[in-house]
Coordinates of C-alpha atoms and ligand atoms in Angstrom, one line a residue:
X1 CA 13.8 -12.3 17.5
X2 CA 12.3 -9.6 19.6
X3 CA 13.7 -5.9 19.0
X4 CA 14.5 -3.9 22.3
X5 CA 17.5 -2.0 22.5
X6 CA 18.0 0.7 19.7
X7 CA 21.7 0.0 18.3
X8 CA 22.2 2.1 16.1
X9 CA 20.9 6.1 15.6
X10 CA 21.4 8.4 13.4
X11 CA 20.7 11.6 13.8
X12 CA 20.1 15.1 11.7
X13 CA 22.9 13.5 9.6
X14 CA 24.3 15.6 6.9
X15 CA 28.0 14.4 5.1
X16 CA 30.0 15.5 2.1
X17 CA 33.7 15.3 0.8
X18 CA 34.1 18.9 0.3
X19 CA 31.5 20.4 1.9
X20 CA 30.3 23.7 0.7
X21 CA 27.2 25.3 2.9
X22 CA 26.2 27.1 0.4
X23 CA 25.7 23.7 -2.0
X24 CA 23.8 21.7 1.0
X25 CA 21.4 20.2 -1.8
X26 CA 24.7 19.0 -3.4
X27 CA 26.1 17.0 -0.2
X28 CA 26.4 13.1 -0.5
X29 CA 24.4 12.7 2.0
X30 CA 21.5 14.9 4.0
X31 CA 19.7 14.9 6.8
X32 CA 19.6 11.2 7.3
X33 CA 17.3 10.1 10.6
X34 CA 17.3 6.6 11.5
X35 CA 17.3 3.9 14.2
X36 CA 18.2 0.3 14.1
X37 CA 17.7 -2.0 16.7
X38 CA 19.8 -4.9 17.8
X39 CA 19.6 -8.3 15.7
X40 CA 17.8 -6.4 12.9
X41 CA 18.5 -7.7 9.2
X42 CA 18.2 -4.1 7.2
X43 CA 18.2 -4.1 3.4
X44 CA 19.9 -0.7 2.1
X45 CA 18.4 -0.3 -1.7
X46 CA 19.1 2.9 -4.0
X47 CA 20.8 3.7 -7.3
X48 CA 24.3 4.4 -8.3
X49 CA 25.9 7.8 -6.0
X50 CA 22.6 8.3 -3.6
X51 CA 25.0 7.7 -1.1
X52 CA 24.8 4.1 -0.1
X53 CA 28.8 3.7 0.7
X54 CA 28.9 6.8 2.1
X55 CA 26.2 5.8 4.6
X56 CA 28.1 2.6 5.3
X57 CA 31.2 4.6 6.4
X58 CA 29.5 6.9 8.5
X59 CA 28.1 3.4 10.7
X60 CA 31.6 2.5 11.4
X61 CA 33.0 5.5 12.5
X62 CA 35.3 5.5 9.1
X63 CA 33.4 9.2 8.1
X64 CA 32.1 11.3 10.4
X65 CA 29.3 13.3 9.8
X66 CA 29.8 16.7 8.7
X67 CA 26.5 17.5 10.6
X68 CA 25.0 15.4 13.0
X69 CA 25.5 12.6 15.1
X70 CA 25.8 8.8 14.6
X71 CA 25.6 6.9 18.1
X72 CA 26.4 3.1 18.0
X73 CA 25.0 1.6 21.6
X74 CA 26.4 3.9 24.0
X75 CA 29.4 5.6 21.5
X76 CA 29.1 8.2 19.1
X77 CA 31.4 8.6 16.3
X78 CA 32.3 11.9 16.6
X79 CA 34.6 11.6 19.5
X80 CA 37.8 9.5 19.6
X81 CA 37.0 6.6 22.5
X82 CA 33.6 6.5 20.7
X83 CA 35.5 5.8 17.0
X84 CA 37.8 3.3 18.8
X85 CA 34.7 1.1 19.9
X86 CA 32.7 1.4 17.3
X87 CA 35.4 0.5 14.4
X88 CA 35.5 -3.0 16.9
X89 CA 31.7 -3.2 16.7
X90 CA 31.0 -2.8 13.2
X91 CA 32.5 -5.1 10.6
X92 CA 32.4 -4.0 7.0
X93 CA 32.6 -6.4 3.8
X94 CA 33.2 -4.5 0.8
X95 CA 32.4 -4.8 -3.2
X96 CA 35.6 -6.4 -4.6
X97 CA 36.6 -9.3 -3.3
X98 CA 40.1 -9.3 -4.6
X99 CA 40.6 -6.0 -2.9
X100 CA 40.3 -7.7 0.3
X101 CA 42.5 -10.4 0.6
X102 CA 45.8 -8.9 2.5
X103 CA 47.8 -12.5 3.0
X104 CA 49.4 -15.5 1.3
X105 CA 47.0 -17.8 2.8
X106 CA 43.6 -18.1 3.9
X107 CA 44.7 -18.5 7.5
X108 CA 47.2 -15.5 7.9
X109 CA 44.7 -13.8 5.9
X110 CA 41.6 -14.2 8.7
X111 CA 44.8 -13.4 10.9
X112 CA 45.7 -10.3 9.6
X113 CA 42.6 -8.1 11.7
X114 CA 43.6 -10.2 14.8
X115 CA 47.3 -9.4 14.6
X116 CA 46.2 -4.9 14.3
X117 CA 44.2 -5.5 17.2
X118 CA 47.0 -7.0 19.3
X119 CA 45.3 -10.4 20.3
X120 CA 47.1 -13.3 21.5
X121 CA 48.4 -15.8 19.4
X122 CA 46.8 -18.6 21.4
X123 CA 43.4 -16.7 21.8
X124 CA 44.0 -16.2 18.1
X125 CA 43.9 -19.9 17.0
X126 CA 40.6 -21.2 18.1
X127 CA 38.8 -17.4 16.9
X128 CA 40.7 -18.0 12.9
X129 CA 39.0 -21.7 13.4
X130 CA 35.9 -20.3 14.7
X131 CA 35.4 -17.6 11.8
X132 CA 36.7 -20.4 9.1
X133 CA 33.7 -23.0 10.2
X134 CA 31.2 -20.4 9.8
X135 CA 31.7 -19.4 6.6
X136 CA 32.7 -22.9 5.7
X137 CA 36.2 -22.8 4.9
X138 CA 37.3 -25.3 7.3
X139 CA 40.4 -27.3 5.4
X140 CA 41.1 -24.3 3.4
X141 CA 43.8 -23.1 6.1
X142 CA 46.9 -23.1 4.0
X143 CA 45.1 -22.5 0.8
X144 CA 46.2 -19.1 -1.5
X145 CA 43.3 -16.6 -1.8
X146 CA 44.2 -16.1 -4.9
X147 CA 43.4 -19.4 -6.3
X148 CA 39.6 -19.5 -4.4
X149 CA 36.3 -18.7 -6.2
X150 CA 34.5 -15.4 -6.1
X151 CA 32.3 -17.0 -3.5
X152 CA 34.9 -18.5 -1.4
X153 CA 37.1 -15.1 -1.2
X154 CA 33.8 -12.9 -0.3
X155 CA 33.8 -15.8 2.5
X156 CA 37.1 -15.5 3.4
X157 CA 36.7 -11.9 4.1
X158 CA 33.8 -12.1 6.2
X159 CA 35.5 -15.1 8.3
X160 CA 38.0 -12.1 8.7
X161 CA 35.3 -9.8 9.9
X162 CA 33.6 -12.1 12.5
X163 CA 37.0 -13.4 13.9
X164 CA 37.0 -9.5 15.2
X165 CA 33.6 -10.4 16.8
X166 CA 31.8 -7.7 15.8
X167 CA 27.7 -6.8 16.8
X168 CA 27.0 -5.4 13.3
X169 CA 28.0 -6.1 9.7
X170 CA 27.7 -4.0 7.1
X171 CA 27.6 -5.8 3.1
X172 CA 28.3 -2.7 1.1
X173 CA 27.3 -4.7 -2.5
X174 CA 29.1 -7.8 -1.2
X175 CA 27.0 -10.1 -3.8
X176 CA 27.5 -7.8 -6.9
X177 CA 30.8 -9.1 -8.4
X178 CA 30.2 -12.4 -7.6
X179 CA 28.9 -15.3 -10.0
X180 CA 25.3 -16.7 -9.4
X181 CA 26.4 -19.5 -6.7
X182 CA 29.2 -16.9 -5.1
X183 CA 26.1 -14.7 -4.4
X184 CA 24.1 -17.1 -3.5
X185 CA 26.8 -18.9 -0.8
X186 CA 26.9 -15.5 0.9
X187 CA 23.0 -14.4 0.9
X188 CA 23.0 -17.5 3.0
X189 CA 25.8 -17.0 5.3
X190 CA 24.5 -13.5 5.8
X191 CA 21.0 -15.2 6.8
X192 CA 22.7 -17.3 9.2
X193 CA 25.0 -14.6 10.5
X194 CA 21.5 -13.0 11.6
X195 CA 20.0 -15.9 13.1
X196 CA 23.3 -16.2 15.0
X197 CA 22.3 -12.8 16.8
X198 CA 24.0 -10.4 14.2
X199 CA 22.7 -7.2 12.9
X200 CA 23.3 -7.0 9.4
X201 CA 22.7 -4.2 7.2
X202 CA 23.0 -5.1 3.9
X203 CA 23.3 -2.7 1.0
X204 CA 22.7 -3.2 -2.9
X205 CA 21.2 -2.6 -5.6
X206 CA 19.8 -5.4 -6.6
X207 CA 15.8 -5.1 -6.7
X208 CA 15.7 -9.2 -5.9
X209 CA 17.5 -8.6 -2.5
X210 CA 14.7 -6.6 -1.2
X211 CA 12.9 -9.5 0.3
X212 CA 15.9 -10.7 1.5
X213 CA 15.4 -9.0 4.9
X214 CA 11.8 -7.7 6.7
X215 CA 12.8 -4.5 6.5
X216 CA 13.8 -2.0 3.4
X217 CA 15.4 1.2 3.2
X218 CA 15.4 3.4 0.4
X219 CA 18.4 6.0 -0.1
X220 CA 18.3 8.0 -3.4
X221 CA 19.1 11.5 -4.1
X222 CA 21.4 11.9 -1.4
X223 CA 18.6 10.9 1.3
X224 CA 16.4 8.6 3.0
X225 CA 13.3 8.3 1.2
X226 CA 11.5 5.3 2.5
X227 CA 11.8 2.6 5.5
X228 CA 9.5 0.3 5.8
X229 CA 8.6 -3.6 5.9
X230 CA 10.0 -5.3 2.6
X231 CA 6.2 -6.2 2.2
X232 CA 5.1 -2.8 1.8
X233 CA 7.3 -2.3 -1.3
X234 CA 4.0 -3.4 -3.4
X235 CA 2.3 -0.2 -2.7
X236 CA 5.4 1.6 -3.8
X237 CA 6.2 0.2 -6.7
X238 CA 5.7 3.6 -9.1
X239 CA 8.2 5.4 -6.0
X240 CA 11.1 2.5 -7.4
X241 CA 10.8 3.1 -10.9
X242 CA 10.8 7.1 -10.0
X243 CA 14.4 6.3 -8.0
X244 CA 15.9 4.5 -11.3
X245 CA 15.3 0.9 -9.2
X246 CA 14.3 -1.9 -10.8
X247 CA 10.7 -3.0 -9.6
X248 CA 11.7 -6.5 -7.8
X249 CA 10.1 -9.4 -10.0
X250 CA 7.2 -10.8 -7.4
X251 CA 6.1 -7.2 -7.3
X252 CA 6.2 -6.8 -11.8
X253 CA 4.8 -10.5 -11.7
X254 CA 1.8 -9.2 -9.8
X255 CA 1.0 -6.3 -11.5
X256 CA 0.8 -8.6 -14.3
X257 CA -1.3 -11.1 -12.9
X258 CA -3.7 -8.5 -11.6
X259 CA -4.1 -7.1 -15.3
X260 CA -5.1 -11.0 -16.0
X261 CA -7.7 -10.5 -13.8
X262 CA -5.7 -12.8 -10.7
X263 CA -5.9 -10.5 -8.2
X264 CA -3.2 -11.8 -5.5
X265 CA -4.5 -9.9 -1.9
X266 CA -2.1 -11.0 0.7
X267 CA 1.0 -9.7 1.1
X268 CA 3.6 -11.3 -0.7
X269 CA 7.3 -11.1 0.7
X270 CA 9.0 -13.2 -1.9
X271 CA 9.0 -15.3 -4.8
X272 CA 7.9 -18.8 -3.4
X273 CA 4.9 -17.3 -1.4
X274 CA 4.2 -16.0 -4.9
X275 CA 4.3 -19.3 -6.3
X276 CA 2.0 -20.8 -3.4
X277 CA -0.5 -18.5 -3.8
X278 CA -0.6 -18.5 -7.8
X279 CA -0.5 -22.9 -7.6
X280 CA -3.6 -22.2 -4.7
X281 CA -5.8 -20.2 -6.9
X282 CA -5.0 -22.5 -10.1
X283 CA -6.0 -25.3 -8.0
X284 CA -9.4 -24.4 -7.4
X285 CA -10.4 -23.0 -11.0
Ligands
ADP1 P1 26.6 4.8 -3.8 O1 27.4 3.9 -2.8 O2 25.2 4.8 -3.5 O3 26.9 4.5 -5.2 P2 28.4 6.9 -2.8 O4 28.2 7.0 -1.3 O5 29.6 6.2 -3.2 O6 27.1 6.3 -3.5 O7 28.5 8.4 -3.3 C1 27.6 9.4 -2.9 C2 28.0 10.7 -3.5 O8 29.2 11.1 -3.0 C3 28.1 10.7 -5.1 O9 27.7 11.9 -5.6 C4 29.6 10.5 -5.3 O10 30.0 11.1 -6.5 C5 30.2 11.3 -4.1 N1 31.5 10.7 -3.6 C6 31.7 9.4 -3.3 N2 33.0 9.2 -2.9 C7 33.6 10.4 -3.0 C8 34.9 10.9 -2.8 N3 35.9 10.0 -2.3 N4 35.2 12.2 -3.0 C9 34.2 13.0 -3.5 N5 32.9 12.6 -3.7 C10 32.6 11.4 -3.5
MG2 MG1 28.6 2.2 -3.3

């Protein structure tokens, strides 16, 4: 998909909870500069308290920057029109699934955003439907929450995100409490939320979602320290390890080769190109 219209821009953003200008190096977050354009899938890496959440509260107008502007197409979130739009625009799934589930039943539950937003009960209907078959939950209607997997609640609350039709969706750590296949069922519906025109940012700390999108960003000590293709996190590998993040696998596994003496040139972006290019150089020795 081609990139055109910047979406999202941040700018000379500075944010903390008590902010003291004397204590500016202390702030959660500082001087963050960034752009993301429309139908961008943006992986947000960095350790524990860089600032990750915080950043994700700033996008939808939830936190306003302390310094600084955030614009979201042609709103900023410092003014109140601007706050009311973009909170509609941006869709945010959280950590926990369990603290997202607000109804009785998987229907009333996707409802629930629908109902705060004062829309129709017969446009209502075919957007609950909608949201359920893309996340796959059709047949779950009446089902308790309660009683679904990890997976299927995490699924439940993004159906309750798209219903609200929003541009963007931000994951803040939406895989890390779930079970291998729970994470796994929404890595894939996050894929096909991008191919479906989407722009997802996607934050966490896992080192194997990296390659997850074509573009990584790096947030540790309070700021952004790198942005750049999830392909040029080979050459950066020592910068990881000096942020406390675990060096993805492909990029350890090549290291490794490379002392072997299999040197492995092209860029690698994940773990089955890895594979392919290990099983081509085998092949020929
Ligand atoms: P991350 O999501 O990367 O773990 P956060 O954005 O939650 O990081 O936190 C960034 C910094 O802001 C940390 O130093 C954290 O202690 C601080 N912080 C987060 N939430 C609050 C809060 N509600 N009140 C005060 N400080 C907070
Ligand atoms: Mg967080």
């Amino acid at each position: 998909m081609k990139h055109t219209k910047s979406l999202i821009e941040l700018s000379g953003v500075w944010f903390d909870y008590h902010p003291d200008r004397q204590m500016k190096e202390q702030w959660a977050l500082q001087d963050i500069n960034l752009t993301i354009q429309s139908g961008e899938y943006v992986v947000v890496m960095g350790p524990n308290g860089s600032g990750k959440s915080t950043f994700a509260r700033l996008l939808n107008g939830l936190f306003i920057p302390t310094e600084g502007e955030v614009r979201v197409g042609d709103f900023s979130t410092s003014d109140d029109l601007g706050q009311f739009h973009i909170r509609r625009k941006v869709g945010m799934v959280f950590q926990n699934p369990d603290n997202q589930i607000v109804a009785t039943t998987v229907r009333d539950d996707v409802a629930f955003g629908l109902e705060n937003l004062g829309v129709p009960r017969e446009e209502m209907i075919p957007r609950i439907e909608q949201a359920l078959e893309v996340v796959g939950l059709v047949g779950f209607e009446n089902r308790e929450p309660a009683h679904l997997s990890g997976g299927q609640k995490q699924r439940l609350a993004i159906a309750g995100v798209i219903a609200m039709n929003p541009d963007i969706i931000v994951f803040d750590e939406s895989t890390s409490m779930l079970d291998p296949q729970g994470r796994e069922e929404v890595r894939e519906l996050m894929k096909e939320l991008h191919q479906q025109g989407h722009t997802v940012i996607h934050i966490t700390h896992s080192a194997q979602e990296a390659f997850l999108a074509e573009r990584v960003i790096v947030i540790a000590h309070h700021r952004l320290q790198l942005d750049c293709p999830s392909k040029d996190l080979y050459n950066q590998s020592h910068l990881l390890e000096q942020w406390g993040l675990e060096v993805p696998l492909p990029i350890r596994l090549r290291a490794l080769l490379k002392d072997q003496g299999l040197e492995i040139n092209e860029p690698i972006g994940n773990s089955d190109e890895m594979v392919a290019q290990i099983w081509r150089y085998l092949s020929k020795t």
